PDB file of C-alpha atoms in Angstrom:
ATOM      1  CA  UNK A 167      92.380 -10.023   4.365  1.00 68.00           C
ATOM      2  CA  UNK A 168      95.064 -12.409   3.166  1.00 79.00           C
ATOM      3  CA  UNK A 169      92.274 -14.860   1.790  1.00 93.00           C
ATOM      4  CA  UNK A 170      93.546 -18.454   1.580  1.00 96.00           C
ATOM      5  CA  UNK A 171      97.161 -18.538   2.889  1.00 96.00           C
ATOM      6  CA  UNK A 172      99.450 -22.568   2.358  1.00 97.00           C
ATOM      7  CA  UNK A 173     102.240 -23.640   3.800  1.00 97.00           C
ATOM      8  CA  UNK A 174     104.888 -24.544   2.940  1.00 97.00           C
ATOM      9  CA  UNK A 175     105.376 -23.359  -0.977  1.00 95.00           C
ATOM     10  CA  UNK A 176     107.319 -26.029  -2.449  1.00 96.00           C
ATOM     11  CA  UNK A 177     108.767 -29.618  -0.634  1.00 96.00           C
ATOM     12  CA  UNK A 178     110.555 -32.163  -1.572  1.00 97.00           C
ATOM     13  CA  UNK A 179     110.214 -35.578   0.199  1.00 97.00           C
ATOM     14  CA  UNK A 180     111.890 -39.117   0.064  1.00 97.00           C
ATOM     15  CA  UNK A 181     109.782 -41.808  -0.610  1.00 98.00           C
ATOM     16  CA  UNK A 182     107.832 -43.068   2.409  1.00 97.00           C
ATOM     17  CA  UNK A 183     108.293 -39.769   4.384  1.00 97.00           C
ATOM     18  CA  UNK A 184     105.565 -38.170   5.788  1.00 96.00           C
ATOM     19  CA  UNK A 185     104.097 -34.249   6.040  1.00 96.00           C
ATOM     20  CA  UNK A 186     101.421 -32.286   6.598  1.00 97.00           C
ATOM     21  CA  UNK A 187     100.291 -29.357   4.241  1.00 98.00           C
ATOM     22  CA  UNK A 188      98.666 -26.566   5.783  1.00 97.00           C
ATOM     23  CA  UNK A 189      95.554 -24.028   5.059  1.00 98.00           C
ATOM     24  CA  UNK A 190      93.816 -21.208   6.727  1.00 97.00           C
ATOM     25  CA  UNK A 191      91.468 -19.015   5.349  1.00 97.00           C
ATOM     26  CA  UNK A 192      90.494 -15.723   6.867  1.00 96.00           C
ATOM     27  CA  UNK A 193      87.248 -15.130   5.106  1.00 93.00           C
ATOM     28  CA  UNK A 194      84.636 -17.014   7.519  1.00 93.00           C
ATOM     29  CA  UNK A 195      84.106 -19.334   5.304  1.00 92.00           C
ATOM     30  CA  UNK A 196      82.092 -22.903   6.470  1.00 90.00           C
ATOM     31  CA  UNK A 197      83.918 -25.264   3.462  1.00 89.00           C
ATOM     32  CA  UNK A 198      87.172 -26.207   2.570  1.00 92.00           C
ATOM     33  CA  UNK A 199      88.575 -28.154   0.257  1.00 92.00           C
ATOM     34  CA  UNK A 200      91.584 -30.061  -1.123  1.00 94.00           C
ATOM     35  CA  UNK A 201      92.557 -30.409  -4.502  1.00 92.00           C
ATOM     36  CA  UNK A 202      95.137 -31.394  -6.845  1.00 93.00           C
ATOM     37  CA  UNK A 203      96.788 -30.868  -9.866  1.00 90.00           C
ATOM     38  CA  UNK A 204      99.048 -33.228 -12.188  1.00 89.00           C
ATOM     39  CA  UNK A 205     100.658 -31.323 -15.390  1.00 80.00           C
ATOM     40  CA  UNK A 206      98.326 -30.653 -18.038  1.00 71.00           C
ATOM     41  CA  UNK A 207      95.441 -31.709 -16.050  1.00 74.00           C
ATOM     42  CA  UNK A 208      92.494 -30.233 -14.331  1.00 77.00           C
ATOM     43  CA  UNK A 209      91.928 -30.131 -10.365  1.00 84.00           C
ATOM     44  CA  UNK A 210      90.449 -33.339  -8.690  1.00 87.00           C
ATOM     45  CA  UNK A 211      88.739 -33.143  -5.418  1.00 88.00           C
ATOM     46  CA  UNK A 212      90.988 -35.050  -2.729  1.00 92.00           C
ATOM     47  CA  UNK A 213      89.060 -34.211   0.753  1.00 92.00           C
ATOM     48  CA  UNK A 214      86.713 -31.582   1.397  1.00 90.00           C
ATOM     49  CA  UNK A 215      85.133 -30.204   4.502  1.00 91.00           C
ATOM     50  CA  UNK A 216      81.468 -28.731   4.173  1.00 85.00           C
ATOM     51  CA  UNK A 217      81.740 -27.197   7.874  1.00 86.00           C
ATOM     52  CA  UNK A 218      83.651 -27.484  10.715  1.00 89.00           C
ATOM     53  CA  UNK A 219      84.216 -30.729  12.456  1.00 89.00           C
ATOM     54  CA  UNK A 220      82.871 -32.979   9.237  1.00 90.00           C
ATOM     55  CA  UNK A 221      85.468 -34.263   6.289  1.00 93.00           C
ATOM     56  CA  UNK A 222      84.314 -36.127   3.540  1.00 90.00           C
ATOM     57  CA  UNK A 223      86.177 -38.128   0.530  1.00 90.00           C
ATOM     58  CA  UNK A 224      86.625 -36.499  -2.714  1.00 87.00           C
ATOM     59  CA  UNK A 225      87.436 -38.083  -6.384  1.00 85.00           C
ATOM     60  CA  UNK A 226      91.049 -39.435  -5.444  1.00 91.00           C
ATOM     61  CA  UNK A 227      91.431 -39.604  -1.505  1.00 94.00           C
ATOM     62  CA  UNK A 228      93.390 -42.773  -0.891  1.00 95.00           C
ATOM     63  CA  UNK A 229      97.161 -41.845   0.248  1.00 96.00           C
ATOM     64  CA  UNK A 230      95.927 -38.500   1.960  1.00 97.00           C
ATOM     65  CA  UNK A 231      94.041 -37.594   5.280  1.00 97.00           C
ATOM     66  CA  UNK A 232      92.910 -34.381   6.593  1.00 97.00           C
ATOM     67  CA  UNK A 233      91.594 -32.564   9.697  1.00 97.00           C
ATOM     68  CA  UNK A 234      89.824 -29.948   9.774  1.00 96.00           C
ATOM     69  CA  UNK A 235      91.303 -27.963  13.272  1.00 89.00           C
ATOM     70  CA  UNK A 236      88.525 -25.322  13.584  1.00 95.00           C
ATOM     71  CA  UNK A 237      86.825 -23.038  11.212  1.00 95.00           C
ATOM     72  CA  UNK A 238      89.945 -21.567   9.938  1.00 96.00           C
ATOM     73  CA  UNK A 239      91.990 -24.037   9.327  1.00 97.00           C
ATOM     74  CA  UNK A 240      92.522 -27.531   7.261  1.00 97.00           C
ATOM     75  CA  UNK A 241      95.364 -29.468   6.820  1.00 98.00           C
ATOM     76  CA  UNK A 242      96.209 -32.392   4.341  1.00 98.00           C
ATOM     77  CA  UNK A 243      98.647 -35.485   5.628  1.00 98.00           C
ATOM     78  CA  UNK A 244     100.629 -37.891   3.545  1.00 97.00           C
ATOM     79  CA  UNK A 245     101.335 -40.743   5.849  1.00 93.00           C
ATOM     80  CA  UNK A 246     103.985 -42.279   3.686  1.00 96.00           C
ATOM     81  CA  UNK A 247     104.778 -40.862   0.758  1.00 96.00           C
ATOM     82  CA  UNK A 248     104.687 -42.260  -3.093  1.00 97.00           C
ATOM     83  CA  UNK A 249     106.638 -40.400  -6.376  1.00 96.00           C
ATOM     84  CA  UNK A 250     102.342 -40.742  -8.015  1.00 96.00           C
ATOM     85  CA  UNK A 251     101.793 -37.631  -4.824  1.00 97.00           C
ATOM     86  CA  UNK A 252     103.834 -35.540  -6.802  1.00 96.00           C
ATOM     87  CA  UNK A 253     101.786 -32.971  -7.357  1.00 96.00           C
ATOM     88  CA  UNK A 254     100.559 -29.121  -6.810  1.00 96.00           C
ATOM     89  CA  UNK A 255      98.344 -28.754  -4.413  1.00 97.00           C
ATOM     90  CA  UNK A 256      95.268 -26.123  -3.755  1.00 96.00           C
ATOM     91  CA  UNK A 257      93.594 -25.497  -0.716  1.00 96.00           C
ATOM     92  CA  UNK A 258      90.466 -24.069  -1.484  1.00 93.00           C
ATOM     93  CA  UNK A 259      87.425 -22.353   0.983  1.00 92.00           C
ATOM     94  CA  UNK A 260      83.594 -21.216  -0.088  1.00 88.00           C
ATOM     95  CA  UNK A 261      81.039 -19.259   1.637  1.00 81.00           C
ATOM     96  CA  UNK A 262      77.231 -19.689   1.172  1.00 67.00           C
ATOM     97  CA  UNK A 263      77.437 -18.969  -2.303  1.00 62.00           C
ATOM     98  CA  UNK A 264      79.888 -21.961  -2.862  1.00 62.00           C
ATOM     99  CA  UNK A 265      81.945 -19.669  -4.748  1.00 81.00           C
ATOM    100  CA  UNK A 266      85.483 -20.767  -4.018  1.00 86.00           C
ATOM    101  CA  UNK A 267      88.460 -18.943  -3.385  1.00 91.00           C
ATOM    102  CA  UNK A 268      91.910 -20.719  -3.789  1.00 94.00           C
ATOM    103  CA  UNK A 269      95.032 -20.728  -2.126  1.00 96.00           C
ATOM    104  CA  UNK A 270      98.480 -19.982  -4.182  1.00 95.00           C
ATOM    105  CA  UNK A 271      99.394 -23.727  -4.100  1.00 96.00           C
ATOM    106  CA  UNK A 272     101.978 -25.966  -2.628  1.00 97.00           C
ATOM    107  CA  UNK A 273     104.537 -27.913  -4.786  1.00 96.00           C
ATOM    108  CA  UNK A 274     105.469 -30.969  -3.949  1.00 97.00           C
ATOM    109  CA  UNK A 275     108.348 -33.748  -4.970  1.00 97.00           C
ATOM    110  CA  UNK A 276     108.423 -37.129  -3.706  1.00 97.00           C
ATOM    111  CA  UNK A 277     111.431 -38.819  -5.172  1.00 96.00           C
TER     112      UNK A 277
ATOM    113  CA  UNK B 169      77.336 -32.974 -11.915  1.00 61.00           C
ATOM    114  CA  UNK B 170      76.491 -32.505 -15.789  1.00 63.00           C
ATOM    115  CA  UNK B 171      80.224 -32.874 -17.515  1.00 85.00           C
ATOM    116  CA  UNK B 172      81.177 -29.937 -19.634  1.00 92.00           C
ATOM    117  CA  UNK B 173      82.993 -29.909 -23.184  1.00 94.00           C
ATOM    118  CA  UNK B 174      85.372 -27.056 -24.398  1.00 96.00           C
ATOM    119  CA  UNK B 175      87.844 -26.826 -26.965  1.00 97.00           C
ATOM    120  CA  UNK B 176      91.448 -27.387 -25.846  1.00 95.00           C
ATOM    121  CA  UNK B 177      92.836 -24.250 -27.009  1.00 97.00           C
ATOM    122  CA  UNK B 178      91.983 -20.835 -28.696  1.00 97.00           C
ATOM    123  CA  UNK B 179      94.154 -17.751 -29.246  1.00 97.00           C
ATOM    124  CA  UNK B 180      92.633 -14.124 -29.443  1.00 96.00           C
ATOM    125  CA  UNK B 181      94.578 -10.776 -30.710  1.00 97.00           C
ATOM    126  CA  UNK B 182      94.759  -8.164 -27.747  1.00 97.00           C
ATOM    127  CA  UNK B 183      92.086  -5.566 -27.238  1.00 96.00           C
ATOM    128  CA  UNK B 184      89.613  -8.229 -29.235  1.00 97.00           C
ATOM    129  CA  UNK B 185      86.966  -9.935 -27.668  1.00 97.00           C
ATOM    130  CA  UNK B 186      87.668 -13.425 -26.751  1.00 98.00           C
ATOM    131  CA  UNK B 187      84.825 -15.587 -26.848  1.00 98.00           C
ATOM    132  CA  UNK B 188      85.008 -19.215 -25.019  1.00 98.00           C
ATOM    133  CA  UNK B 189      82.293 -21.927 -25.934  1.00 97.00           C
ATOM    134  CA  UNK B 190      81.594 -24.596 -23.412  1.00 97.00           C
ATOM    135  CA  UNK B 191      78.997 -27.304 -23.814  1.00 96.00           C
ATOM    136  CA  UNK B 192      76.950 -29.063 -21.295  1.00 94.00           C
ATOM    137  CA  UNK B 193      74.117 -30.654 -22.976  1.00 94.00           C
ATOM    138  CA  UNK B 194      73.561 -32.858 -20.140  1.00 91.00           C
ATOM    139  CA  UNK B 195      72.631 -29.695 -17.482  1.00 91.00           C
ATOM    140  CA  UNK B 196      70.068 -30.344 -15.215  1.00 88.00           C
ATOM    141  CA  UNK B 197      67.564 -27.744 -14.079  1.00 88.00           C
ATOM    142  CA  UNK B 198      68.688 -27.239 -11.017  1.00 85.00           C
ATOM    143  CA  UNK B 199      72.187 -27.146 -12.214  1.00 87.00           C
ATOM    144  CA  UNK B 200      74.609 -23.557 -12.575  1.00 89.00           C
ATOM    145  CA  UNK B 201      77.035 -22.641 -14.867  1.00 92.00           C
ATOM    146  CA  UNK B 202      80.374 -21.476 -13.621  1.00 91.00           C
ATOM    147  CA  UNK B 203      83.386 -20.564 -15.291  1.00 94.00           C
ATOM    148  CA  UNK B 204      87.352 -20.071 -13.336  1.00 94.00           C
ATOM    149  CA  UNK B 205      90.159 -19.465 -14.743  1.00 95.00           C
ATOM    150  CA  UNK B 206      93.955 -20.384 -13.780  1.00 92.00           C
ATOM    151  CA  UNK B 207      96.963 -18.165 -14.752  1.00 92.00           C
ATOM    152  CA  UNK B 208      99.655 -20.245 -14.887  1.00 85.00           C
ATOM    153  CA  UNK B 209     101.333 -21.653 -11.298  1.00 79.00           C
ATOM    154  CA  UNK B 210      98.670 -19.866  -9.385  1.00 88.00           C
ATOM    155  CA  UNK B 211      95.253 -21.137  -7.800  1.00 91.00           C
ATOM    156  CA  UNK B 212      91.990 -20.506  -9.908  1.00 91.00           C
ATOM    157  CA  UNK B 213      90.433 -17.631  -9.542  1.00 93.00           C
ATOM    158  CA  UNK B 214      86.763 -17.379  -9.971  1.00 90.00           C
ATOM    159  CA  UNK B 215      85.191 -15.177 -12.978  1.00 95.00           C
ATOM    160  CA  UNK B 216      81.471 -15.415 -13.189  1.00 94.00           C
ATOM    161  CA  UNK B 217      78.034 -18.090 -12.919  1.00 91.00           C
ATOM    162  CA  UNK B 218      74.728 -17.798 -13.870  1.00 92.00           C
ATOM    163  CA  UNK B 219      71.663 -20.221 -13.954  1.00 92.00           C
ATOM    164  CA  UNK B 220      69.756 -18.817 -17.100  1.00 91.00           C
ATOM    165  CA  UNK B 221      69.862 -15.768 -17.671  1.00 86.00           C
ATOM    166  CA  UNK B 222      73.010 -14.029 -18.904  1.00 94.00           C
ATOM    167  CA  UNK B 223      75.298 -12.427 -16.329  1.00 95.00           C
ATOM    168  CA  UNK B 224      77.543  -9.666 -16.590  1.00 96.00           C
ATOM    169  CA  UNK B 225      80.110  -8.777 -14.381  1.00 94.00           C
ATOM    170  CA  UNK B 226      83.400  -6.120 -14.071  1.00 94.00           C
ATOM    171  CA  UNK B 227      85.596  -9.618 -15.310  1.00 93.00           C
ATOM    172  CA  UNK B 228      83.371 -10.925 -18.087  1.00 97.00           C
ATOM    173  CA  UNK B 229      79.971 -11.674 -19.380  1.00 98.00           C
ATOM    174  CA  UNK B 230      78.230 -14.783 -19.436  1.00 98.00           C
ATOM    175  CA  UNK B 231      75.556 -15.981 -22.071  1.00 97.00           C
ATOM    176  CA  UNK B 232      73.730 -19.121 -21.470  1.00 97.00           C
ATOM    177  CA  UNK B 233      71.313 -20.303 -24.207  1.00 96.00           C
ATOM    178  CA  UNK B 234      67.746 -20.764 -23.843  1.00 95.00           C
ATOM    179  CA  UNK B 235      67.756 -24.554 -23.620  1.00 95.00           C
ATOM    180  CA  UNK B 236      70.757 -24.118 -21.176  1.00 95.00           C
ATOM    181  CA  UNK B 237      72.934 -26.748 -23.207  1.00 95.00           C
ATOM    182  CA  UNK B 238      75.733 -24.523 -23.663  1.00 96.00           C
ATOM    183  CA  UNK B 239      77.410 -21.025 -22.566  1.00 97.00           C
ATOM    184  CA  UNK B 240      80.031 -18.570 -24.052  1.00 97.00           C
ATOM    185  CA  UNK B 241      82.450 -16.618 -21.814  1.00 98.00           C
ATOM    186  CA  UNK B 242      82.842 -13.134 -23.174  1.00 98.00           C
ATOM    187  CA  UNK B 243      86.059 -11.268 -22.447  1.00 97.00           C
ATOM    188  CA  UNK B 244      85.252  -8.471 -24.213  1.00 96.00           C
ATOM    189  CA  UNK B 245      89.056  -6.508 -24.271  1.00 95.00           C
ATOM    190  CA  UNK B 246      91.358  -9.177 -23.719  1.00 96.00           C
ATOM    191  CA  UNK B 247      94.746  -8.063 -22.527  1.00 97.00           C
ATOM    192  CA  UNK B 248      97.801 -10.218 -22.484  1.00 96.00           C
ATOM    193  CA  UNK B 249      96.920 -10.773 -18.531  1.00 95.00           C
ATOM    194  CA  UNK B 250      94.125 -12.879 -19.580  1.00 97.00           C
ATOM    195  CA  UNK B 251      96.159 -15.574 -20.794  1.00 97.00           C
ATOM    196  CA  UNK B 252      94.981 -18.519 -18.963  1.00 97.00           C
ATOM    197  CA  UNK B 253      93.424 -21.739 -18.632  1.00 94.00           C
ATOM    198  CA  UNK B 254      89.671 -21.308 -18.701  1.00 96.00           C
ATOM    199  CA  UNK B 255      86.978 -23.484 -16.799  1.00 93.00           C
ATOM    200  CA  UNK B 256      83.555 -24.474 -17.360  1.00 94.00           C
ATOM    201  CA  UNK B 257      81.864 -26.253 -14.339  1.00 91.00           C
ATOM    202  CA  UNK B 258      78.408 -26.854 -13.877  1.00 88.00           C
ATOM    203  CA  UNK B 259      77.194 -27.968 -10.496  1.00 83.00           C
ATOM    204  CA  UNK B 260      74.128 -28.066  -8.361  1.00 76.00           C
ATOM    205  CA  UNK B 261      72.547 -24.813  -6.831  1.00 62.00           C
ATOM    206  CA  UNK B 262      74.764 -22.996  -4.516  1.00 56.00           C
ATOM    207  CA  UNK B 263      73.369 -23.502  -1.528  1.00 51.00           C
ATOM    208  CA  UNK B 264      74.013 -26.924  -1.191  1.00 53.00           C
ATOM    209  CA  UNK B 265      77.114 -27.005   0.789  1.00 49.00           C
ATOM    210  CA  UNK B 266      79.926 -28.792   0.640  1.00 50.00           C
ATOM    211  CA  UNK B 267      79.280 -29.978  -3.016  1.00 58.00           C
ATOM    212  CA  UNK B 268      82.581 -30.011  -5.165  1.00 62.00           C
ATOM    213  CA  UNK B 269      83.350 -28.797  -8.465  1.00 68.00           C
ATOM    214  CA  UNK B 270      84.781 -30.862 -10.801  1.00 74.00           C
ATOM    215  CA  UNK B 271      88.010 -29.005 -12.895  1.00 78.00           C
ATOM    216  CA  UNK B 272      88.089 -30.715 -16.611  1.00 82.00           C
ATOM    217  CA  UNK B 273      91.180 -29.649 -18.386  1.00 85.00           C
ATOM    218  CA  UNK B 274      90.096 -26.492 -19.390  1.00 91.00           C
ATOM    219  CA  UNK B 275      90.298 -24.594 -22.347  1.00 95.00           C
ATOM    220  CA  UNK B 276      93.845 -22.513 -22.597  1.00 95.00           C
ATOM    221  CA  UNK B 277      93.279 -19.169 -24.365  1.00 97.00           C
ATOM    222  CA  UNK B 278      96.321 -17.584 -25.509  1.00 97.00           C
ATOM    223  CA  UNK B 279      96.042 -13.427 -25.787  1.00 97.00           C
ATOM    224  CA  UNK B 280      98.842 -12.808 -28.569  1.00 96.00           C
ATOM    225  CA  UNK B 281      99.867  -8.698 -29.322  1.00 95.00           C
TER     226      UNK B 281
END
């Protein structure tokens, strides 16, 4: 099992640009979530998905949407985005336990 | 979610036991005690939770006290691997799903040979 798998690694983006950050889990897990992390800080909840075909807000959601495709799979989109989204990113999933298992993290630059 | 209090940073020699307080006076009843941990650039990796009894496990143990107001992570060999950002999250019972933990910043424990 590769666990939870993001793409891309690291990205760089102009101001206003757009992308979408990518997640799959292979676990069978029914919740996934989005996190992320500023230097020095702890994780805060952007989006999170308790099961497939519901999304609900976290602690800092404005700036970000996400879709949850099917069970496997949940992706994070900055519309337009701002040099505060700098940021690392973790995609994270949980089985009935609601221990969670995290991805290795994206790194992103908005200049 | 109860919020949790742990000291910013603590070092521990190698092949010592590292001990991490964390307090959560606040805990409610219904309420576990988990602990992650985040080596540094990669995602957090779960060690251990318990609700009040003390939990041992092949990573650590954990040891709640009796009121449930605070808990101690026990490494009990710490290698240089274990140098890490540790987490203390308490949260409502597992089954609830789609409940979210809340990260703090962590206490950073530095294993030094």
């Amino acid at each position: 099992n590769a666990g939870v798998t993001q793409t891309p690694k690291f990205q760089v983006l102009k101001t206003g640009q757009s992308m979408t950050l990518q997640c799959a889990q292979d676990m069978n897990h029914n919740s996934m979530y989005w996190y992320r992390q500023d230097p020095g800080m702890g994780l805060r909840l952007i989006y999170y998905s308790a099961s497939e075909g519901t999304t609900d807000k976290g602690e800092v959601p404005n700036g970000y949407n996400v879709s949850r495709l099917n069970k496997r799979e949940f992706s994070l989109r900055l519309e337009s985005a701002a040099p505060s989204q700098t940021s690392v990113y973790f995609c994270a999933s949980s089985d009935s336990t609601n221990e969670q298992y995290f991805g290795p993290g994206t790194r992103l630059t908005v200049t | 979610d109860a919020k949790t209090t742990q000291p910013t940073s603590m070092d521990c020699a190698e092949g010592r036991a590292a001990n991490l307080p964390c307090n959560h006076s606040t805990i409610s009843g219904n309420e576990y005690v988990y602990w992650y941990r985040q080596i540094h650039s990669q995602g957090p990796q779960y060690i251990i939770h318990g609700l009040k009894n003390n939990e041992t496990n092949e990573m650590a143990s954990l040891i709640i006290t009796e009121d449930r107001k605070s808990s101690t992570l026990i490494l009990p060999h710490a290698t240089l691997r274990d140098t890490a950002v540790y987490y203390c999250i308490v949260r409502v019972a597992p089954w609830n799903y789609g409940q979210n933990f809340v990260f703090g910043p962590g206490t950073r424990l530095s294993v030094l040979p």
